[in-house]
Short mmCIF file of C-alpha atoms in Angstrom, two decimals:
data_model
loop_
_atom_site.label_atom_id
_atom_site.label_comp_id
_atom_site.label_asym_id
_atom_site.label_seq_id
_atom_site.Cartn_x
_atom_site.Cartn_y
_atom_site.Cartn_z
CA MET A 1 -22.35 25.25 82.59
CA THR A 2 -26.62 26.16 83.45
CA THR A 3 -28.64 26.72 80.85
CA GLN A 4 -30.64 30.48 81.82
CA ILE A 5 -34.35 30.80 80.47
CA ARG A 6 -35.43 34.11 80.42
CA ARG A 7 -38.99 34.68 81.14
CA ILE A 8 -40.75 37.47 78.86
CA PRO A 9 -44.23 38.48 80.25
CA ALA A 10 -47.53 37.65 77.94
CA THR A 11 -48.35 39.92 75.32
CA SER A 12 -50.88 40.21 73.01
CA GLY A 13 -50.49 37.49 70.02
CA ARG A 14 -48.51 35.75 72.15
CA ASP A 15 -48.36 32.66 74.11
CA THR A 16 -47.77 32.39 77.61
CA SER A 17 -45.39 29.31 77.55
CA THR A 18 -42.05 29.70 78.27
CA THR A 19 -40.91 26.44 76.98
CA ALA A 20 -40.05 25.57 73.39
CA THR A 21 -42.22 23.61 71.33
CA VAL A 22 -40.25 21.32 68.48
CA ALA A 23 -41.90 20.52 65.87
CA SER A 24 -41.08 19.03 62.37
CA PRO A 25 -42.47 20.47 59.83
CA HIS A 26 -42.90 17.26 58.57
CA SER A 27 -46.23 15.75 59.83
CA ASN A 28 -46.07 13.32 58.55
CA GLY A 29 -42.64 12.25 59.71
CA HIS A 30 -40.33 12.22 56.76
CA ARG A 31 -37.65 13.67 56.58
CA ALA A 32 -35.81 15.21 54.08
CA GLU A 33 -32.82 14.74 56.37
CA ASP A 34 -33.92 10.62 55.85
CA GLY A 35 -33.47 11.00 52.01
CA TYR A 36 -37.03 11.46 51.29
CA THR A 37 -37.85 13.66 49.26
CA ALA A 38 -41.98 13.95 48.82
CA PRO A 39 -43.46 14.01 45.17
CA THR A 40 -43.57 16.77 42.91
CA ALA A 41 -46.95 17.75 40.97
CA GLU A 42 -45.09 17.29 37.96
CA ASP A 43 -44.04 12.87 39.72
CA ARG A 44 -47.77 12.69 40.64
CA ALA A 45 -48.97 13.80 37.15
CA VAL A 46 -46.69 11.43 34.96
CA GLU A 47 -48.22 8.47 37.69
CA ALA A 48 -51.69 9.72 36.95
CA ALA A 49 -50.95 9.19 33.30
CA ILE A 50 -49.11 5.82 33.72
CA ALA A 51 -51.72 4.93 35.28
CA VAL A 52 -54.29 5.42 33.46
CA LEU A 53 -52.29 4.00 30.09
CA ARG A 54 -51.65 1.20 32.25
CA GLY A 55 -55.50 0.88 33.05
CA TYR A 56 -55.57 0.63 28.81
CA GLY A 57 -54.22 -1.54 28.68
CA TYR A 58 -50.61 0.57 27.24
CA GLY A 59 -47.27 0.50 29.01
CA ILE A 60 -44.33 2.63 28.34
CA ALA A 61 -41.39 1.38 26.25
CA MET A 62 -38.85 3.17 24.47
CA ARG A 63 -36.12 1.67 22.32
CA CYS A 64 -31.83 0.61 24.04
CA LEU A 65 -29.35 2.98 22.93
CA ASP A 66 -27.30 0.35 21.80
CA CYS A 67 -29.08 -2.16 20.08
CA ARG A 68 -32.31 -0.77 19.19
CA ARG A 69 -34.41 -3.31 21.28
CA PRO A 70 -37.22 -1.83 23.18
CA ILE A 71 -36.99 -2.09 26.53
CA THR A 72 -40.36 -1.72 28.83
CA SER A 73 -38.49 -2.71 32.29
CA ALA A 74 -38.76 0.21 35.06
CA ALA A 75 -34.81 -0.22 36.01
CA SER A 76 -33.50 -0.13 32.02
CA LEU A 77 -36.04 2.13 31.31
CA ALA A 78 -34.03 4.46 33.55
CA ARG A 79 -30.33 3.73 33.02
CA MET A 80 -32.33 4.11 28.92
CA ARG A 81 -29.84 0.22 28.12
CA GLY A 82 -31.67 -2.93 28.45
CA PRO A 83 -29.50 -5.88 30.51
CA ARG A 84 -27.16 -6.90 28.22
CA CYS A 85 -26.08 -4.04 26.70
CA ALA A 86 -25.96 -2.20 29.95
CA ALA A 87 -23.47 -5.82 31.14
CA LYS A 88 -21.54 -4.35 28.26
CA ALA A 89 -21.33 -0.78 29.01
CA VAL A 90 -19.95 -1.52 32.47
CA GLY A 91 -17.19 -2.93 31.30
CA ARG A 92 -16.75 0.13 28.88
#
């Protein structure tokens, strides 16, 4: 198979190049198909608020859904269960 390239005369507002440039819309090299998504404005605001809290010696904590003990680990906060209750919940 042969590929044909059509040459179009340059007009005002057009580049004179006949070759197409393929550039990623993301100049930082992170692409959504690689599993990367840029942080949203809300994500950045939450991170900034957490940084301010930590600067004053505070942190984020909540209570485990099952045993009501306080949890502070990021992984525990994400699953809303402490490590002991999470291990027990796997078998449920």
